[in-house]
Short mmCIF file of C-alpha atoms and ligand atoms in Angstrom, two decimals:
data_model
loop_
_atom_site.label_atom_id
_atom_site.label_comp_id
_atom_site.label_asym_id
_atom_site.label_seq_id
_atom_site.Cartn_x
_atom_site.Cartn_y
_atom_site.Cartn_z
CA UNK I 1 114.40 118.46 85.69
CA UNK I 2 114.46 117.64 81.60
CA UNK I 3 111.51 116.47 79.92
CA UNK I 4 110.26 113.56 82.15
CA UNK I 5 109.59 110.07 81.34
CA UNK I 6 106.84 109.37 83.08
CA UNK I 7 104.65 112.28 84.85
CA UNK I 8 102.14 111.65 87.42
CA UNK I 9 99.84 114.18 88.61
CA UNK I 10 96.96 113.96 90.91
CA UNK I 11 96.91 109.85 91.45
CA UNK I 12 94.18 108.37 93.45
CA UNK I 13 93.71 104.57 94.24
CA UNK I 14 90.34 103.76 96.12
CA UNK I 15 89.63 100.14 97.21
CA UNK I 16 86.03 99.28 97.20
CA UNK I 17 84.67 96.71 99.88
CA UNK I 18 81.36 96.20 101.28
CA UNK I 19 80.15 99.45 98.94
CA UNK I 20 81.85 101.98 101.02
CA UNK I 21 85.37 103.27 98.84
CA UNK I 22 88.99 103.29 101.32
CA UNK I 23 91.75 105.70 99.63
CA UNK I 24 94.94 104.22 99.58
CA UNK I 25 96.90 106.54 97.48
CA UNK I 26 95.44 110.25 98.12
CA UNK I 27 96.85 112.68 95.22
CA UNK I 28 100.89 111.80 94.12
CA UNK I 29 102.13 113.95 91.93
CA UNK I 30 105.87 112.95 90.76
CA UNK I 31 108.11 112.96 87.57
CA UNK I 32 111.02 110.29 86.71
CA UNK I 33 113.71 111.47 84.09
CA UNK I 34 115.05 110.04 81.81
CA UNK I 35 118.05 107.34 83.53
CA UNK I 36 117.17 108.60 87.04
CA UNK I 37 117.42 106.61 90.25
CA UNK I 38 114.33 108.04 92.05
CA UNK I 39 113.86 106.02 96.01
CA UNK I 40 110.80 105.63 97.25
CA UNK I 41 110.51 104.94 100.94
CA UNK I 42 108.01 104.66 103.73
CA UNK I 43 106.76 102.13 105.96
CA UNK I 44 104.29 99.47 104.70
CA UNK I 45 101.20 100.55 104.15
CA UNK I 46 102.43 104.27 102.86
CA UNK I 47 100.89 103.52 98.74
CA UNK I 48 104.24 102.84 97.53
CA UNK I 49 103.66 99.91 95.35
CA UNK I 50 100.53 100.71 95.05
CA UNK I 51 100.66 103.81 93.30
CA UNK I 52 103.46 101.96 90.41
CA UNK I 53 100.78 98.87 90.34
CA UNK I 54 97.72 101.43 89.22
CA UNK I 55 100.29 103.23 87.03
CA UNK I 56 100.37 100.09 85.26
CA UNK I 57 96.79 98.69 85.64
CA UNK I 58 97.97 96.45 87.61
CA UNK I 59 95.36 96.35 90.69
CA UNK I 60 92.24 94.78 90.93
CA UNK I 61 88.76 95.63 89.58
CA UNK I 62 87.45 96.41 93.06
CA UNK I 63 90.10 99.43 92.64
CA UNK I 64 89.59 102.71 91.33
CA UNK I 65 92.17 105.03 89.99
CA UNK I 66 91.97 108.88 89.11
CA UNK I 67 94.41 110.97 88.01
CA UNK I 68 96.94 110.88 85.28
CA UNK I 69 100.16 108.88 84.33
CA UNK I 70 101.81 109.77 81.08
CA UNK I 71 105.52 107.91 79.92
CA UNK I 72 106.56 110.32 76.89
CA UNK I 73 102.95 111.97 77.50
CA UNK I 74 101.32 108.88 76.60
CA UNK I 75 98.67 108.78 79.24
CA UNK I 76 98.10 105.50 81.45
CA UNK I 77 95.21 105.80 83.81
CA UNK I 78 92.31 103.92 82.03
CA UNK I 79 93.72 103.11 79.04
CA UNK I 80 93.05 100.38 76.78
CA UNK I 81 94.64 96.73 77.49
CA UNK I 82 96.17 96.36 74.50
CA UNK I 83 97.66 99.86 75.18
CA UNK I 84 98.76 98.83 78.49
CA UNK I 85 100.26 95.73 76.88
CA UNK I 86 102.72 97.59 74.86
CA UNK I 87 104.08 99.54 78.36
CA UNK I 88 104.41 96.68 80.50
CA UNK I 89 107.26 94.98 80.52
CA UNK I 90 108.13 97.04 77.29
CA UNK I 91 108.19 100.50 78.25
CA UNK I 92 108.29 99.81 82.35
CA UNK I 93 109.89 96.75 83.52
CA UNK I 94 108.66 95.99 87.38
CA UNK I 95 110.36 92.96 89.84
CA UNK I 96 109.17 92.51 92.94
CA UNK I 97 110.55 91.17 96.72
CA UNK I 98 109.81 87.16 96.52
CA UNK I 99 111.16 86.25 92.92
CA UNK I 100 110.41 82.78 93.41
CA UNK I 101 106.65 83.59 93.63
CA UNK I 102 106.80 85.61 90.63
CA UNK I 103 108.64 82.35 88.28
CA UNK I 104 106.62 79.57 87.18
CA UNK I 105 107.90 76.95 89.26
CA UNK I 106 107.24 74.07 86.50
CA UNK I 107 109.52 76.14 83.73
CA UNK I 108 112.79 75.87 83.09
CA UNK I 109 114.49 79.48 83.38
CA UNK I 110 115.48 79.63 80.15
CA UNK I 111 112.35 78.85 78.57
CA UNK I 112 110.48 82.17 80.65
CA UNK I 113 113.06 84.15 79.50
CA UNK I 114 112.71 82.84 75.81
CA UNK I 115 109.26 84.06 76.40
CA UNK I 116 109.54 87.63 77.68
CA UNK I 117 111.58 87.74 74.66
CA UNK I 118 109.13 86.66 71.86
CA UNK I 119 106.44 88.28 74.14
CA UNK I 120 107.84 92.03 73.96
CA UNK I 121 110.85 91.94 71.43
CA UNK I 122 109.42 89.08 69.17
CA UNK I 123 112.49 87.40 69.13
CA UNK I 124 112.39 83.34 68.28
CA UNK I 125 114.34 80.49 68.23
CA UNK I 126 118.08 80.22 68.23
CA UNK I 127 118.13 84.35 68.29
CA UNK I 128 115.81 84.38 71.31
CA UNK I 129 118.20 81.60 73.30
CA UNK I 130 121.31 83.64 72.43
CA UNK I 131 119.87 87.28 73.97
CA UNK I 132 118.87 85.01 77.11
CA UNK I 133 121.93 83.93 77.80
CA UNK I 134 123.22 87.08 77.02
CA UNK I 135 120.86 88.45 80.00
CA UNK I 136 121.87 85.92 82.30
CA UNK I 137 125.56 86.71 81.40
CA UNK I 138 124.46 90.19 82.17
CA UNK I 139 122.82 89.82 85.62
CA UNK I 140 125.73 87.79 86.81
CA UNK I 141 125.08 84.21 87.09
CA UNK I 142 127.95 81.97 86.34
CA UNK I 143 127.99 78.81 83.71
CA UNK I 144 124.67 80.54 82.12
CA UNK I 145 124.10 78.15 79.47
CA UNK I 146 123.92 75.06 82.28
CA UNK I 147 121.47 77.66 84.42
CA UNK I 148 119.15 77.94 81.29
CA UNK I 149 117.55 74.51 82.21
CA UNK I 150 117.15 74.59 85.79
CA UNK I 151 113.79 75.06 87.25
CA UNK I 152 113.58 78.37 90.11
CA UNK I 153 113.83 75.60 92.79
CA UNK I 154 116.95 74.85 92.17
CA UNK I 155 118.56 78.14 92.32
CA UNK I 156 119.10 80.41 95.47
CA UNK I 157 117.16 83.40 96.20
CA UNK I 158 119.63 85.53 95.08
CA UNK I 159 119.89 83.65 92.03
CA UNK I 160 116.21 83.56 91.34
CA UNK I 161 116.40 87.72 91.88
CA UNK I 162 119.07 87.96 89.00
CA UNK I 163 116.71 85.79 87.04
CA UNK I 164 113.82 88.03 87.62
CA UNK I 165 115.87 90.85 86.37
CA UNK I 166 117.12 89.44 83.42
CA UNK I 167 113.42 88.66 82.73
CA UNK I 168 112.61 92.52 83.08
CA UNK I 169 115.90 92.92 80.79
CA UNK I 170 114.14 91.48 78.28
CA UNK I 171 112.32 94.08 76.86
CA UNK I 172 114.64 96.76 76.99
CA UNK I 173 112.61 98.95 79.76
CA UNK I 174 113.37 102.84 79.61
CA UNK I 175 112.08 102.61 83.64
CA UNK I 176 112.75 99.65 85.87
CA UNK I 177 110.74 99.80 88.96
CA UNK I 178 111.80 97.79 91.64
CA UNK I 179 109.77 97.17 94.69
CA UNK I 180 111.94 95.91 97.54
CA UNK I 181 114.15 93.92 95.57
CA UNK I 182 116.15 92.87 98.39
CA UNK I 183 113.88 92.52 101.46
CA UNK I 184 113.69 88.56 101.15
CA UNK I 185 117.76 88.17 100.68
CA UNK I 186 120.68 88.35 103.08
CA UNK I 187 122.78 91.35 103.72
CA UNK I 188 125.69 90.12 101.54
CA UNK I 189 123.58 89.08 98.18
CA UNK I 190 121.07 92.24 98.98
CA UNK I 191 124.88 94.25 98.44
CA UNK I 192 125.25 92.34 95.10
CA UNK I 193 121.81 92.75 93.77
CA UNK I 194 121.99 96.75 94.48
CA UNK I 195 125.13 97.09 92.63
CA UNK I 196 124.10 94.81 89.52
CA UNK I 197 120.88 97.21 89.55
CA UNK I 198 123.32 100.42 89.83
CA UNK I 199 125.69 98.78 86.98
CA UNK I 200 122.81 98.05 84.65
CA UNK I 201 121.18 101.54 84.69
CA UNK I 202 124.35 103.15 84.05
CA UNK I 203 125.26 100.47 81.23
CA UNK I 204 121.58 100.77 79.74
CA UNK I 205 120.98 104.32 80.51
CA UNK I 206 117.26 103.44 81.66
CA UNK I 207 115.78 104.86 85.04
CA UNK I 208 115.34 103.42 87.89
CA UNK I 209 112.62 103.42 91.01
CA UNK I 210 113.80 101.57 94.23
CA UNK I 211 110.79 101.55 96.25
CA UNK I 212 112.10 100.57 99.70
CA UNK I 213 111.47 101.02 103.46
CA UNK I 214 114.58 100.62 104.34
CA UNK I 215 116.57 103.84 104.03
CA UNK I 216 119.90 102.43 104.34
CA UNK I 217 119.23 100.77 100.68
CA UNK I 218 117.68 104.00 99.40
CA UNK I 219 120.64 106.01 100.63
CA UNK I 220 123.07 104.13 99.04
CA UNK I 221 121.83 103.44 95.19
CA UNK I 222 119.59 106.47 94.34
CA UNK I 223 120.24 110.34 93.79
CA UNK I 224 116.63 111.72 94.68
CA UNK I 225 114.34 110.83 97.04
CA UNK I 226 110.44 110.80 97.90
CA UNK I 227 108.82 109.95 101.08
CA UNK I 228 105.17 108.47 101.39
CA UNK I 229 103.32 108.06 104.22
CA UNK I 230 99.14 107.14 104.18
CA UNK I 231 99.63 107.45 100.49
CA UNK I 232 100.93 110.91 99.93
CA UNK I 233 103.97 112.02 99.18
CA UNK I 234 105.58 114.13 102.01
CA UNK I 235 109.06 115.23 101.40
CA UNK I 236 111.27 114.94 98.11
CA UNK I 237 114.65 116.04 97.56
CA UNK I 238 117.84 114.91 96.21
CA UNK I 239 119.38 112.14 98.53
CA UNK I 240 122.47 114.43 99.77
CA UNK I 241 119.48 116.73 100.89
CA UNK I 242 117.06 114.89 102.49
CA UNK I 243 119.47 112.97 104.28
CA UNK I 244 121.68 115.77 105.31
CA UNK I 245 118.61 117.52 106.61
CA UNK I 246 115.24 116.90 106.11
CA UNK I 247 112.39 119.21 107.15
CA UNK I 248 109.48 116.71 107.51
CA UNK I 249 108.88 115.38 110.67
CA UNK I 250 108.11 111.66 109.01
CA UNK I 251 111.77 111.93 107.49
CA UNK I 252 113.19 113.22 110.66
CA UNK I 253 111.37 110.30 112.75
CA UNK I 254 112.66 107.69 110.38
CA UNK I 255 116.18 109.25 109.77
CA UNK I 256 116.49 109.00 113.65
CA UNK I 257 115.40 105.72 114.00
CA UNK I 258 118.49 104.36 112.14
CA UNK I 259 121.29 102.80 114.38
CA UNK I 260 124.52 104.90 114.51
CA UNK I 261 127.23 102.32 113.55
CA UNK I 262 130.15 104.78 114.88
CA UNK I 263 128.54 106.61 117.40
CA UNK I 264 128.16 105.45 121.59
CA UNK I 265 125.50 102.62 121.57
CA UNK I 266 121.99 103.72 122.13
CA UNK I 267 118.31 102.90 122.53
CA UNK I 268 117.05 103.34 119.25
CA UNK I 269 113.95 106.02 118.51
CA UNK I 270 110.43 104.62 117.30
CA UNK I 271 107.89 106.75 116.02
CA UNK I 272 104.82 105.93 117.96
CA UNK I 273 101.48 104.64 116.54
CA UNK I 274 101.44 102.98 112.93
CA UNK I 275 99.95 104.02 109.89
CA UNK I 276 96.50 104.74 109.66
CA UNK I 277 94.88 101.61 107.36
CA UNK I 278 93.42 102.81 104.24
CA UNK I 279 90.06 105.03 104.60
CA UNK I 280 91.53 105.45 107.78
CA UNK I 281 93.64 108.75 108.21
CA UNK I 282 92.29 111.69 109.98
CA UNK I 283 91.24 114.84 108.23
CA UNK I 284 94.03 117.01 108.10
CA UNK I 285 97.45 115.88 108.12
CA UNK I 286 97.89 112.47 107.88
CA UNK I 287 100.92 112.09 110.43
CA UNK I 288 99.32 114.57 112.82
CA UNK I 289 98.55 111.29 115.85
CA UNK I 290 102.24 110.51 115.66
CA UNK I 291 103.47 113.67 115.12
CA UNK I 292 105.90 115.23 118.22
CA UNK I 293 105.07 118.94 117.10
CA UNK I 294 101.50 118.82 115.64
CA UNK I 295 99.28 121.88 116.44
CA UNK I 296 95.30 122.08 116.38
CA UNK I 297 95.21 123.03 112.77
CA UNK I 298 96.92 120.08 111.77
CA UNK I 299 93.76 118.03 112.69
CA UNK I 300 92.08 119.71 110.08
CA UNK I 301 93.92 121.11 107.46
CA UNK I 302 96.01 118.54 105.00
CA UNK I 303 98.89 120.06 104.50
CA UNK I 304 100.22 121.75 101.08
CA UNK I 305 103.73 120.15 99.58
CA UNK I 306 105.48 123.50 99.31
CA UNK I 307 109.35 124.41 98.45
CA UNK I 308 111.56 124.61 101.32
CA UNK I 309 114.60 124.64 99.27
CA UNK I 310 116.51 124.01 95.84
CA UNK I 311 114.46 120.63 94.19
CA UNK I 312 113.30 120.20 97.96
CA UNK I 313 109.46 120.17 98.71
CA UNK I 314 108.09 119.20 102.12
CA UNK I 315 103.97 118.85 102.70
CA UNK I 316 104.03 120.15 106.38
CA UNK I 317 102.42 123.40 108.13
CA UNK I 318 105.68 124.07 109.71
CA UNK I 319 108.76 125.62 108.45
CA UNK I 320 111.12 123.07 109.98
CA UNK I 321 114.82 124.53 109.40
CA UNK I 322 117.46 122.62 108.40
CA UNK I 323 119.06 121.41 111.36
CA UNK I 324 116.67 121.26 113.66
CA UNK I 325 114.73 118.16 114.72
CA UNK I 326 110.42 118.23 115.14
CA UNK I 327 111.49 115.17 117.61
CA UNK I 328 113.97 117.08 119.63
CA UNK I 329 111.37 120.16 119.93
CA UNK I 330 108.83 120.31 123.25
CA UNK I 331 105.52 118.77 121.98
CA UNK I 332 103.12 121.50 121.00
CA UNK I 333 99.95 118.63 121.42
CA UNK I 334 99.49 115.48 123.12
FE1 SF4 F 401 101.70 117.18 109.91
FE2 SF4 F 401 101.42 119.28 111.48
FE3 SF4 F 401 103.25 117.43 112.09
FE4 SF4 F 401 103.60 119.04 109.98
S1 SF4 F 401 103.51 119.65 112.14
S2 SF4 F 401 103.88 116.83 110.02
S3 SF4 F 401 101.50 119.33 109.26
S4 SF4 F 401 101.05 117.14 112.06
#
């Protein structure tokens, strides 16, 4: 990889209720480059937006973060507001699932966007209402100068996403992160909001993290990929790779719970169990209760993220070939 943007190396996230600490996010260590589309997937509950919302002290005081975070070395964890002030929004752009909960309801659209704009590129005035309907041209939406006084109500939910990324727009972000951007629209607009994301990074040249649990999405608009699960990171590898074969059973479990849209119909595969709750997972390897090959020293030993191939790391005990399947293998432990 070249120089990375942002660098994160050892990150911990501890909740603290009723004086005892839960770990949410258990030692991530990850690099974006520079105009990379980096996926992040797991199911809920694996730290995903978790781990962005500490990178950007985001989370509450109850929450404690360790670690490090560094965009152009700059370093994150525990910094000063006013510090953090200058990255968000600036620096890292972040939209979330439900746009409507995330605009003021009693603003007009253009008059947010006007905002973000004085707010992180101090632009004013008739300069600051030309750039946002220049980012409403941008994201998509038609007759942009009528859409600059409506209220969120009265657009759709797919409008109100486009919105929400013009508003991250707005400050010219070297890294986007966007946490299940699509989750609350329908398969059609989620289409059109994943290619106006793919269009932008390639037009602006800034990276992108699609945080996701839905692997179809991932698949399709990203060229590497990390999994999570109980808030570490399990397997990572570029897309073609970790979908072609991946060697964790997590990844194999969720790759094989996918419906096959060609093949004869069948019952589709669950993994069994759910994710253990924060302050929750057992000693050794988190996955080990739902695992289909664990062996005794998985309940005891976390496992090591190791190299199991070019840019492809996998944090299990076994050395799962490509090709093979932990869910198609005799269980070694009940
Ligand atoms: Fe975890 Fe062991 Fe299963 Fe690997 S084999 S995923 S280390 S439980």
């Amino acid at each position: 990889m070249t120089v990375p943007l942002v660098e994160i190396a050892g990150l911990t996230v501890d909740f603290e209720k009723d004086g005892r600490l839960s770990r949410a996010v258990d030692g991530i260590d990850l690099a974006v480059a520079p105009g990379e589309a980096l996926g992040i997937v797991g199911e809920s509950g694996s730290g995903k937006s978790v781990m962005w919302l500490a990178a950007l002290g985001l989370l509450p005081a109850r929450a404690r973060v360790g670690g490090s975070v560094r965009i152009d070395g700059q370093q994150l964890v525990a910094a000063s507001p006013r510090l953090l002030e200058q990255v968000r929004g600036k620096r890292i752009a972040m939209i979330f699932q439900d746009p409507s909960s995330c605009l003021n309801p009693v603003h007009r659209i253009g008059w947010q966007l006007v905002e973000a704009l004085k707010l992180h590129r101090r632009l004013d005035g008739a300069t600051a209402r030309a750039e946002a309907l220049r980012l409403l041209d941008q994201v998509g939406i038609a007759d942009a100068r009528r859409r600059l006084g409506d209220h969120p109500h009265q657009l759709s939910g797919g409008l109100n996403q486009r919105v929400m990324i013009a508003m991250a727009l707005a400050g010219q972000p070297d890294l986007l992160i966007a946490d299940e951007p699509t989750t609350a629209l329908d398969a059609t607009i989620q289409a059109q909001i994943l290619a106006l994301l793919g269009d932008i990074r390639r037009d602006t040249g800034m990276a992108m993290v699609l945080i996701s649990h839905d692997l179809g999405v991932v698949a399709e608009n990203v060229s590497r990929v990390a999994v999570m699960y109980a808030g570490r990171l399990v397997e990572e590898a570029l897309g073609k790779d970790l979908f072609g074969g991946p060697r964790h059973p997590y990844t194999q479990g969720l790759l094989a719970a996918l419906p096959d849209l060609t093949g004869p119909r069948r019952q589709l595969a669950a993994i069994p169990g759910t994710v253990p709750e924060p302050g929750k997972a057992p000693a050794g390897c988190s996955f080990a209760p739902r695992c289909p090959v664990a062996e005794p020293r998985c309940q005891s030993d976390p496992p090591a993220s190791r190299r199991v191939g070019l840019l492809h790391r996998s944090a299990c005990h076994l050395s799962i070939e490509p090709g093979f399947s932990a869910w198609a293998l005799p269980r070694a432990a009940e």
